mmCIF file of C-alpha atoms in Angstrom:
data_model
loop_
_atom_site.group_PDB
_atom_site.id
_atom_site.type_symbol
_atom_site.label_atom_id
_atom_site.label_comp_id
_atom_site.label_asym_id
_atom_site.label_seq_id
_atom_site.Cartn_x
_atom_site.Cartn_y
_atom_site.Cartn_z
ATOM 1 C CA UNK A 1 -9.462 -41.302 42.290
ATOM 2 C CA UNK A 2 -6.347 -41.941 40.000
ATOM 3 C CA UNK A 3 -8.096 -42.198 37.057
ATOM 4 C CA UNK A 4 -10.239 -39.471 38.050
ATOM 5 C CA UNK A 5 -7.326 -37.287 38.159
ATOM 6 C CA UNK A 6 -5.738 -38.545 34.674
ATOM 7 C CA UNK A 7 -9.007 -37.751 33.394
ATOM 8 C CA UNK A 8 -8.826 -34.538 34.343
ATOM 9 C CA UNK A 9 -5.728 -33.951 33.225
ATOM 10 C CA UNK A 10 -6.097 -35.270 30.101
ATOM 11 C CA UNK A 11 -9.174 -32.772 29.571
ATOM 12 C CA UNK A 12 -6.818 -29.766 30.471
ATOM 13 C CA UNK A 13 -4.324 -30.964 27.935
ATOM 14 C CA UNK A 14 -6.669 -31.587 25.377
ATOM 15 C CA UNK A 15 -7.758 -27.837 26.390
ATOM 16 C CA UNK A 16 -4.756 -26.278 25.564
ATOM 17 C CA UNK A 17 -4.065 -28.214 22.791
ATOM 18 C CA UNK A 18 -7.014 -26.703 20.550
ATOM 19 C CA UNK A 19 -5.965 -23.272 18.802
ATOM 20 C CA UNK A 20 -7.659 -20.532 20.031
ATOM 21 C CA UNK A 21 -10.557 -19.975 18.132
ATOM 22 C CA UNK A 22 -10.461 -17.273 15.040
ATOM 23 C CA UNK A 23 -11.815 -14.064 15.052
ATOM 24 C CA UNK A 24 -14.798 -12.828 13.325
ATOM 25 C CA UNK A 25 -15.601 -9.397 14.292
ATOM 26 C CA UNK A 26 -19.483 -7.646 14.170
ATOM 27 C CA UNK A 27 -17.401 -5.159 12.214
ATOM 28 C CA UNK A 28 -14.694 -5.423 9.465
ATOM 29 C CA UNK A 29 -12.486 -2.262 10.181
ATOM 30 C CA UNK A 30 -10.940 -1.222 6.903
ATOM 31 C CA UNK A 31 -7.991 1.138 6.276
ATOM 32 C CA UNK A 32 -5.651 2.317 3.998
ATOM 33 C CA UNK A 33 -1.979 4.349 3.851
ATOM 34 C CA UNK A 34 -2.895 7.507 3.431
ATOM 35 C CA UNK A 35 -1.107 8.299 0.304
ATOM 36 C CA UNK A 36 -3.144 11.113 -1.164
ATOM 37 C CA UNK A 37 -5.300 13.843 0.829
ATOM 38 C CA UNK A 38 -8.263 12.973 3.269
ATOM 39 C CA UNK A 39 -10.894 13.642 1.228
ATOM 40 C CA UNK A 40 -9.784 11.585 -1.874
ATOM 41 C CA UNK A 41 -9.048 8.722 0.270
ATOM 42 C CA UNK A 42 -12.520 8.904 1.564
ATOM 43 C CA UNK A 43 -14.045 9.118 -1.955
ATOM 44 C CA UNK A 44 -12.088 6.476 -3.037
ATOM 45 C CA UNK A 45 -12.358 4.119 0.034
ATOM 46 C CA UNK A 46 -16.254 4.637 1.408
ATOM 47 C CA UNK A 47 -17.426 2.504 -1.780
ATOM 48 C CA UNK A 48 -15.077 0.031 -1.246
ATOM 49 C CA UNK A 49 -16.741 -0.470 2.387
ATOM 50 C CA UNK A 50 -19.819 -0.431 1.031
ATOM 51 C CA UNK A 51 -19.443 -3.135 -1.396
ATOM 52 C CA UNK A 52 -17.588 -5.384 0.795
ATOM 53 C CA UNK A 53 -20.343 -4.992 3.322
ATOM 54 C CA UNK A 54 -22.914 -6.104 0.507
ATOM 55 C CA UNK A 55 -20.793 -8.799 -0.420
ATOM 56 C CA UNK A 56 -19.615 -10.454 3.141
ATOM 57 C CA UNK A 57 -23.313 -9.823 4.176
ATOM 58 C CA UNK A 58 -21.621 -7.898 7.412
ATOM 59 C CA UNK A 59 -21.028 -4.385 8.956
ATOM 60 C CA UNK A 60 -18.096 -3.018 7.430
ATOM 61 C CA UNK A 61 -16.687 0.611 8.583
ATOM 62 C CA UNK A 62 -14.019 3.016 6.340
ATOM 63 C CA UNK A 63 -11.089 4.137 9.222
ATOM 64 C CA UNK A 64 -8.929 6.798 7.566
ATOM 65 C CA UNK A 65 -5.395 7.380 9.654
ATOM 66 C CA UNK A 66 -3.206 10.024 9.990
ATOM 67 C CA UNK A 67 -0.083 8.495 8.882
ATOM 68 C CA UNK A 68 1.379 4.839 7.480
ATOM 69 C CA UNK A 69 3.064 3.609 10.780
ATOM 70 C CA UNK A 70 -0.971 4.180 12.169
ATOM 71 C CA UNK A 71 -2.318 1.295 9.832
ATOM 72 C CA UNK A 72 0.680 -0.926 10.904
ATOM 73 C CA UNK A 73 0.416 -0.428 14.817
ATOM 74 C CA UNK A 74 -3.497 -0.464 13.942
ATOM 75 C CA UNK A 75 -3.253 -4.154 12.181
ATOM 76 C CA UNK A 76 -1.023 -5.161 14.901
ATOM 77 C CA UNK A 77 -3.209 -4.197 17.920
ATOM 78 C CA UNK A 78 -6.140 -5.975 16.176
ATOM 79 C CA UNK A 79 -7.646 -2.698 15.850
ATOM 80 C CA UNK A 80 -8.001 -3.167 11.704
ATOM 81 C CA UNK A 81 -8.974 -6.312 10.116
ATOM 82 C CA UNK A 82 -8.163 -5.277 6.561
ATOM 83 C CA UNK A 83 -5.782 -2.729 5.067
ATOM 84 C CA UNK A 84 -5.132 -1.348 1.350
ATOM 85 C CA UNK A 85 -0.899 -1.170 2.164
ATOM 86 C CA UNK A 86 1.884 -0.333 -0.046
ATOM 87 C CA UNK A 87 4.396 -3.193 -0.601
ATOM 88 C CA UNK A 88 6.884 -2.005 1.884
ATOM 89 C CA UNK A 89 4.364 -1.092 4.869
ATOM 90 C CA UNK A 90 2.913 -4.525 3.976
ATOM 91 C CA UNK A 91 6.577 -5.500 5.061
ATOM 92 C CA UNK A 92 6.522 -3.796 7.845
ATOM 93 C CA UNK A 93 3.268 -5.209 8.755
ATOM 94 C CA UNK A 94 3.868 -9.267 8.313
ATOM 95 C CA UNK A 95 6.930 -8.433 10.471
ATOM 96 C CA UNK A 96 4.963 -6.447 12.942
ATOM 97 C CA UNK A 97 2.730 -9.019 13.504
ATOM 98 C CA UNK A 98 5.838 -11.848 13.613
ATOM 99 C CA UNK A 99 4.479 -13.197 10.143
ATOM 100 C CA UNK A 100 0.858 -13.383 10.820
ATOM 101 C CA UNK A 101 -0.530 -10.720 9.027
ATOM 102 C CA UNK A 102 -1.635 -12.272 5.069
ATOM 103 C CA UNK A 103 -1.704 -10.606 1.837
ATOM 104 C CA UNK A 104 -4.817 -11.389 0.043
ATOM 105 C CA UNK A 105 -5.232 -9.489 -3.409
ATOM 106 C CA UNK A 106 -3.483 -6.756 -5.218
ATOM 107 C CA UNK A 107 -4.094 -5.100 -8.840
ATOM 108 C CA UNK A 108 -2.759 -5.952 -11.996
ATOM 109 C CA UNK A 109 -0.549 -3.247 -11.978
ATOM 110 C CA UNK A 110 0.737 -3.469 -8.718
ATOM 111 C CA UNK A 111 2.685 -6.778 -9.922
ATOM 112 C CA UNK A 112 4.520 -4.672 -12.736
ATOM 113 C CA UNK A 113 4.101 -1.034 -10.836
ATOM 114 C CA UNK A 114 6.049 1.818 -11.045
ATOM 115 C CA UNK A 115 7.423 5.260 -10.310
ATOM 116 C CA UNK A 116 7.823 8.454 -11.894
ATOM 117 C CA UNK A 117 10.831 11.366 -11.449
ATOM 118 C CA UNK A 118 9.040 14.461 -12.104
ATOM 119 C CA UNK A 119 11.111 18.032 -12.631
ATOM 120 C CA UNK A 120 9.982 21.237 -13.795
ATOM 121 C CA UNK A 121 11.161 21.916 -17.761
ATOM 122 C CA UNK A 122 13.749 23.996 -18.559
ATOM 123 C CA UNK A 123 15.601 23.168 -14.936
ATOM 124 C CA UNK A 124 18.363 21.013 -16.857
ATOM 125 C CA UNK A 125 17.078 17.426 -15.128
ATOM 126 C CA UNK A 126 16.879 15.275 -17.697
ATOM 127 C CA UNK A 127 18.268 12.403 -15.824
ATOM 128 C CA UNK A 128 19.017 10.872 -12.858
ATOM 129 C CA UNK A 129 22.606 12.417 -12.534
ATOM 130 C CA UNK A 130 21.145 15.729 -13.387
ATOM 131 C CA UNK A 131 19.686 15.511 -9.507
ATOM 132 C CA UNK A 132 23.076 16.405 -7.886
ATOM 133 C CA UNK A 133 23.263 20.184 -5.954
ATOM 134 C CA UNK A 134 18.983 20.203 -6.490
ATOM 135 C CA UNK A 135 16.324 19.884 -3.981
ATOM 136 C CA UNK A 136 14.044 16.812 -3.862
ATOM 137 C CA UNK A 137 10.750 15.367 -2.512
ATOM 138 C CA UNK A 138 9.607 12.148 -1.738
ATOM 139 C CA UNK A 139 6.241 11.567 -0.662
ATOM 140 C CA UNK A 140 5.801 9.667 2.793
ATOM 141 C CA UNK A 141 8.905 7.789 4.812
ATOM 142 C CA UNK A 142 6.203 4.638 4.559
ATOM 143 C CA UNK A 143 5.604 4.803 0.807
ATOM 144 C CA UNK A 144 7.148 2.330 -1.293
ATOM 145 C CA UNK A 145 6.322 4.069 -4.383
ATOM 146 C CA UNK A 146 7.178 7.578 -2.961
ATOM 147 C CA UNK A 147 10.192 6.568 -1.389
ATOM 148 C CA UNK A 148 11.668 3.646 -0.795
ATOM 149 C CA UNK A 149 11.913 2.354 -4.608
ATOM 150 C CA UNK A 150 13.206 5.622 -5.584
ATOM 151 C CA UNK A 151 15.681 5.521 -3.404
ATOM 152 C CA UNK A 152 16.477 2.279 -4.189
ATOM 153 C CA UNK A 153 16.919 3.347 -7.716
ATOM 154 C CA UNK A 154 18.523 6.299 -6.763
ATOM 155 C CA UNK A 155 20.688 4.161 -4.632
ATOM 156 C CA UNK A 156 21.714 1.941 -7.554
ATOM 157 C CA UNK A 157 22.457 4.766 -9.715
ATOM 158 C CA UNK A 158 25.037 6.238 -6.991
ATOM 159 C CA UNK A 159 23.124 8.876 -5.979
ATOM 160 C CA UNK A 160 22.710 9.222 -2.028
ATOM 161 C CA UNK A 161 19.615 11.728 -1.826
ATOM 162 C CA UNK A 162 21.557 13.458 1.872
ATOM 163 C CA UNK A 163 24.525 13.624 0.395
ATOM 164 C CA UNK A 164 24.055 14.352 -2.996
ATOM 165 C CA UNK A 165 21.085 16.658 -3.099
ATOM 166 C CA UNK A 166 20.900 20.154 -2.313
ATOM 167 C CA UNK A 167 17.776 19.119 0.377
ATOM 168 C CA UNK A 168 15.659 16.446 0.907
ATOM 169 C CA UNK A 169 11.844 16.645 1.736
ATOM 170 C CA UNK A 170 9.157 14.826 2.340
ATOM 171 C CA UNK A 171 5.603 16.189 0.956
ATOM 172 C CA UNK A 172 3.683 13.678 2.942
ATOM 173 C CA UNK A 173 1.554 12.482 -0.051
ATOM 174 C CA UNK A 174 2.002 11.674 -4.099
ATOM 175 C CA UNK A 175 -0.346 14.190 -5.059
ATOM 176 C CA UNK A 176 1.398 16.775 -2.923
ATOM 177 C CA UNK A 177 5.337 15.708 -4.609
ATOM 178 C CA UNK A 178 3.506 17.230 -7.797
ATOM 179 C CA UNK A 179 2.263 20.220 -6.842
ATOM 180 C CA UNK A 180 5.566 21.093 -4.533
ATOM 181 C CA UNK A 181 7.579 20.229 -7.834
ATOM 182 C CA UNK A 182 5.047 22.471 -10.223
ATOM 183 C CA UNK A 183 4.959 25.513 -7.959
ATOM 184 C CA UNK A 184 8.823 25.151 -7.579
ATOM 185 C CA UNK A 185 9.102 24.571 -4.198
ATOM 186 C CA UNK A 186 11.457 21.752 -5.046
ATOM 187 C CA UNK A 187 13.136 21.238 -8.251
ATOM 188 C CA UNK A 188 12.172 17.433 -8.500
ATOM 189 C CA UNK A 189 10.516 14.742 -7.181
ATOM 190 C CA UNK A 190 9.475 10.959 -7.268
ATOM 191 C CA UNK A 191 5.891 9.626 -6.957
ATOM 192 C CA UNK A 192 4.009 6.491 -8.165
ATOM 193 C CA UNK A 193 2.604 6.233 -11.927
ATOM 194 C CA UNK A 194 -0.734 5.790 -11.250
ATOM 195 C CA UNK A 195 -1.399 8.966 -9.411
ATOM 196 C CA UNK A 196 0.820 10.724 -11.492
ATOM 197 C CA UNK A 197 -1.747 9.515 -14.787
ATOM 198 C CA UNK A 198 -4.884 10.590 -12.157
ATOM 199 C CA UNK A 199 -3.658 14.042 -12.043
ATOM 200 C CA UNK A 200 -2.562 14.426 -15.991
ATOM 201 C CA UNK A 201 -5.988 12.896 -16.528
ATOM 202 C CA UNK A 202 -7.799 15.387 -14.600
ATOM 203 C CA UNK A 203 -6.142 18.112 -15.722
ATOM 204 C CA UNK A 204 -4.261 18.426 -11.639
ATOM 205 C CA UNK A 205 -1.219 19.645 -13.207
ATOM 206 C CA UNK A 206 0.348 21.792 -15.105
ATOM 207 C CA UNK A 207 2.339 19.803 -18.294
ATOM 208 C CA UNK A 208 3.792 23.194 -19.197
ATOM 209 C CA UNK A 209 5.539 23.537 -15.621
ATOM 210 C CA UNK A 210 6.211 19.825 -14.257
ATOM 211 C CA UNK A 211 6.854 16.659 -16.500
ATOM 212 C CA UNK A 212 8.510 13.214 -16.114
ATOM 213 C CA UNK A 213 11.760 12.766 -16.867
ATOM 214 C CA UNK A 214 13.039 9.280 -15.400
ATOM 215 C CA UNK A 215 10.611 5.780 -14.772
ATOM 216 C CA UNK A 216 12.367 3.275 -12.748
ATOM 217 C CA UNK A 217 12.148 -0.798 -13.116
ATOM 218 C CA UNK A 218 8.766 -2.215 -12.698
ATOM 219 C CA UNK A 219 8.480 -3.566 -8.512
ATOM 220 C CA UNK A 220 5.840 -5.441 -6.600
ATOM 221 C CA UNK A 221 3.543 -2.747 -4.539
ATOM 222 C CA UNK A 222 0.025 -2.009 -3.110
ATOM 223 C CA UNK A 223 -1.622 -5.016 -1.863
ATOM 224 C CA UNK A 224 -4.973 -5.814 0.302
ATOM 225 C CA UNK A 225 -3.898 -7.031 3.487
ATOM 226 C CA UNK A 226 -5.501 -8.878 6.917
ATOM 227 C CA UNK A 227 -4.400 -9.864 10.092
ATOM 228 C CA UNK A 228 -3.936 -13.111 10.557
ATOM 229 C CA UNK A 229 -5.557 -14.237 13.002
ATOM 230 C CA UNK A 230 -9.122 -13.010 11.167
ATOM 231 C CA UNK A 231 -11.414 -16.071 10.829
ATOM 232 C CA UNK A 232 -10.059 -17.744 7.760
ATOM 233 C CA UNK A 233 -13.520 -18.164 6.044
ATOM 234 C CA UNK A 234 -13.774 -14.583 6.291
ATOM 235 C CA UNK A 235 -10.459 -14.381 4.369
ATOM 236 C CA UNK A 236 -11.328 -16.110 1.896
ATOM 237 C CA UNK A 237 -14.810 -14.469 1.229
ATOM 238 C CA UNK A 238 -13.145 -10.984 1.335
ATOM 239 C CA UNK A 239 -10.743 -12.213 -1.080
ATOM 240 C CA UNK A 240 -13.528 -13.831 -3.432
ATOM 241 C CA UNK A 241 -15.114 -10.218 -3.581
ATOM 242 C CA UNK A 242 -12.008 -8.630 -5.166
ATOM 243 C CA UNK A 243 -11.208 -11.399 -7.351
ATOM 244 C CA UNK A 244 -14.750 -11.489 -8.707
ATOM 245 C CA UNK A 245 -15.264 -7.774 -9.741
ATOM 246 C CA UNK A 246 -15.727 -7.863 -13.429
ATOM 247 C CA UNK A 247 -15.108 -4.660 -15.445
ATOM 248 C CA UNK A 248 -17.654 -5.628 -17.842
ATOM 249 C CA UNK A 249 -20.360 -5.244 -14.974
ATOM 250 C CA UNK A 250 -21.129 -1.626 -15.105
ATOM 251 C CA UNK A 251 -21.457 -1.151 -11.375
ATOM 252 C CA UNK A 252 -17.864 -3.141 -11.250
ATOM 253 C CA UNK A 253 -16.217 -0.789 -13.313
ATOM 254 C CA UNK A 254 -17.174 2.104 -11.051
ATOM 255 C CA UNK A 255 -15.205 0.365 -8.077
ATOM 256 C CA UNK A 256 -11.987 -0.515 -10.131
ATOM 257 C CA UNK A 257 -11.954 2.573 -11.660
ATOM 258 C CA UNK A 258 -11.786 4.152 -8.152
ATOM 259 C CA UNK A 259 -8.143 2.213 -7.782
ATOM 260 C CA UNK A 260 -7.532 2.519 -11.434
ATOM 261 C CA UNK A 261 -7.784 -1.693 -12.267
ATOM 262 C CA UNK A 262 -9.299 -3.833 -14.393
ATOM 263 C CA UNK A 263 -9.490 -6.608 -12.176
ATOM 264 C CA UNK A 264 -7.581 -8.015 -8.755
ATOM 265 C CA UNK A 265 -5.258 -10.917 -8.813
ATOM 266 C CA UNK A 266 -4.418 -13.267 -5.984
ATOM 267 C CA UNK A 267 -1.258 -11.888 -3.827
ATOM 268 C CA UNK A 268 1.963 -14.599 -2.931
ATOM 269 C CA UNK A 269 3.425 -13.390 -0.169
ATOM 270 C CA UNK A 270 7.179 -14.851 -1.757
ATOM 271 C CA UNK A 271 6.467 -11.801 -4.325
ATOM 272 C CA UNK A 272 7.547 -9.033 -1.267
ATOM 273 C CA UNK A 273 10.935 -10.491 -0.451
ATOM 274 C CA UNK A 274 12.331 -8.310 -2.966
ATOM 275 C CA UNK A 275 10.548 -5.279 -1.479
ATOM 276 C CA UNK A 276 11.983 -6.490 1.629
ATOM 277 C CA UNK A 277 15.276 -6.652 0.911
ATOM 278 C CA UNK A 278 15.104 -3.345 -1.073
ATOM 279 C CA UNK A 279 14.358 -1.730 2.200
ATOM 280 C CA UNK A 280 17.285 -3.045 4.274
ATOM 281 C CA UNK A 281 19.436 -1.730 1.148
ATOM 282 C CA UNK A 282 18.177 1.622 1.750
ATOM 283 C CA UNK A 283 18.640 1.663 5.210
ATOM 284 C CA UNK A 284 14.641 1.718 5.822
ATOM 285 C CA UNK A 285 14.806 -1.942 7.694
ATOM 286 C CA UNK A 286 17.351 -3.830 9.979
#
C-alpha cells in the first residue's frame, strides 16, 4: 500500500513537472497597429494572411483593431498569435505578457528607421527650435515613429511639446499628421519616413504646401511579433516565411513592396532596450 501510494505520488509530481503543452491554434490570428487608415491596412495586410496561410499550410485570418493598446491587450489575452507592432508597443507587449511575448522578424529598415518633421513652407520652421509658440501633431500615443521618438528627440533638443508648443494633437495616424499639416490645421508635425516617401510617391501630398524640415537619429522600430506561448515550431516556420521572401521572385516583390522592404531580417530582442528606455525618458513608461 506504501509503495502504492509513493507511486502515485510520484506520477502526480512527474505531472506537474511537464510544461504545459504549446499552443497551436486551427487559426493564426494576425494583427497590426493601426498606423494608417482601415482600408490601407487591409490592402496592405490581407496578402500578408494569405501568403502565410500558403506557407504554414494553415488557416490564417487578417484582424484589423481600432487602436494600438487593442493589439497589446489582444496578444496578451491570447486572442492574437502574431502582430506587425511598432518598437515601442512591442515594449509594451513583452512587458504585458511578463516577457513572454517574442519578436521574430523586422525589415531592413526598421533596424536603421526613422522620422520625419514636416511644416508647411513659408511658416518660418526650419528647425527644431523654430517649433516654440506653434501647434503640433503626432500621430498615435502608441506609435514609436509618430510619437515617442519624436519626442524623444524633441526631448533632447529641450523642447517639451506641453510646454513649449502653442497645442499639441494627436491625428491618430501618419498619413493623417500630413494632411492636418498640408491643410494647415497644424503648423507641423512628426511622422515615420516610410509613409512619408508612400505619400510623396503617390502623389498624397502637396510638396508645394507641406515639406520636411528636420530627420531625427536612425532607432530600432516595427517588428513581427508572437506570443509566447505559440507552439515554437510554429514560430519558427512563420519566421522562415519572412526570412525567405526573395525580391527577385516576382510574386515576392509584390508582398515586400506592400511594407516597402527588400527582404526581412531576424529580430534580437536586446535591440528594443533602447526603445525601452526612450519611453521611460519621455514619460510614456514607469
Amino acid at each position: 500500500m506504501f509503495k502504492l501510494t509513493r507511486v502515485v505520488l510520484a506520477l502526480l509530481l512527474l505531472a506537474f513537472a511537464v510544461p504545459a503543452a504549446a499552443d497551436t491554434p486551427e487559426v493564426l490570428r494576425v494583427s497590426a497597429i493601426p498606423d494608417e487608415n482601415p482600408s490601407e491596412m487591409l490592402r496592405i495586410y490581407t496578402p500578408f494572411a494569405e501568403y502565410l496561410s500558403k506557407a504554414l499550410r494553415m488557416k490564417v485570418q487578417f484582424i484589423p483593431v481600432v487602436d494600438y493598446a487593442a493589439t497589446v491587450e489582444g496578444l496578451a489575452a491570447s486572442k492574437l498569435d502574431l502582430v506587425w507592432y511598432g518598437g515601442f508597443t512591442s515594449v509594451q507587449a513583452v512587458r504585458r505578457t511578463n516577457g513572454t511575448a517574442k519578436r521574430l522578424v523586422l525589415r531592413e529598415e526598421d533596424a536603421q528607421f526613422k522620422s520625419v518633421f514636416i511644416a508647411r513652407p513659408g511658416s518660418g520652421i526650419k528647425g527644431l527650435a523654430d517649433l516654440k509658440g506653434k501647434t503640433f501633431a503626432f500621430g498615435s500615443v502608441g506609435s514609436t515613429s509618430g510619437h515617442l521618438m519624436p519626442r524623444y528627440f524633441l526631448l533632447q533638443d529641450k523642447l517639451v511639446p506641453e510646454k513649449d508648443f502653442k497645442q499639441v494633437a494627436y491625428s491618430g495616424a501618419h498619413d493623417a499628421t500630413a494632411l492636418w499639416v498640408e491643410s494647415g490645421k497644424v503648423d507641423a508635425g512628426a511622422l515615420n519616413f516610410l509613409v512619408w516617401a508612400k505619400l510623396v510617391d503617390g502623389k498624397k501630398v502637396d510638396l508645394s504646401k507641406v515639406n520636411v524640415f528636420y530627420t531625427t537619429p536612425p532607432y530600432v522600430d516595427y517588428v513581427w511579433t508572437v506570443r509566447g506561448d505559440l507552439d515554437k515550431g510554429l514560430q519558427e516556420r512563420i519566421a522562415a516565411a519572412f526570412l525567405k521572401l526573395d525580391y527577385a521572385n516576382p510574386e515576392d516583390r509584390t508582398l515586400l513592396d506592400l511594407h516597402r522592404t527588400k527582404k526581412y531580417i531576424a529580430a534580437k530582442d536586446s535591440e528594443w532596450k533602447g526603445t525601452e528606455e526612450a519611453a521611460i525618458a519621455a514619460g510614456l513608461l514607469k
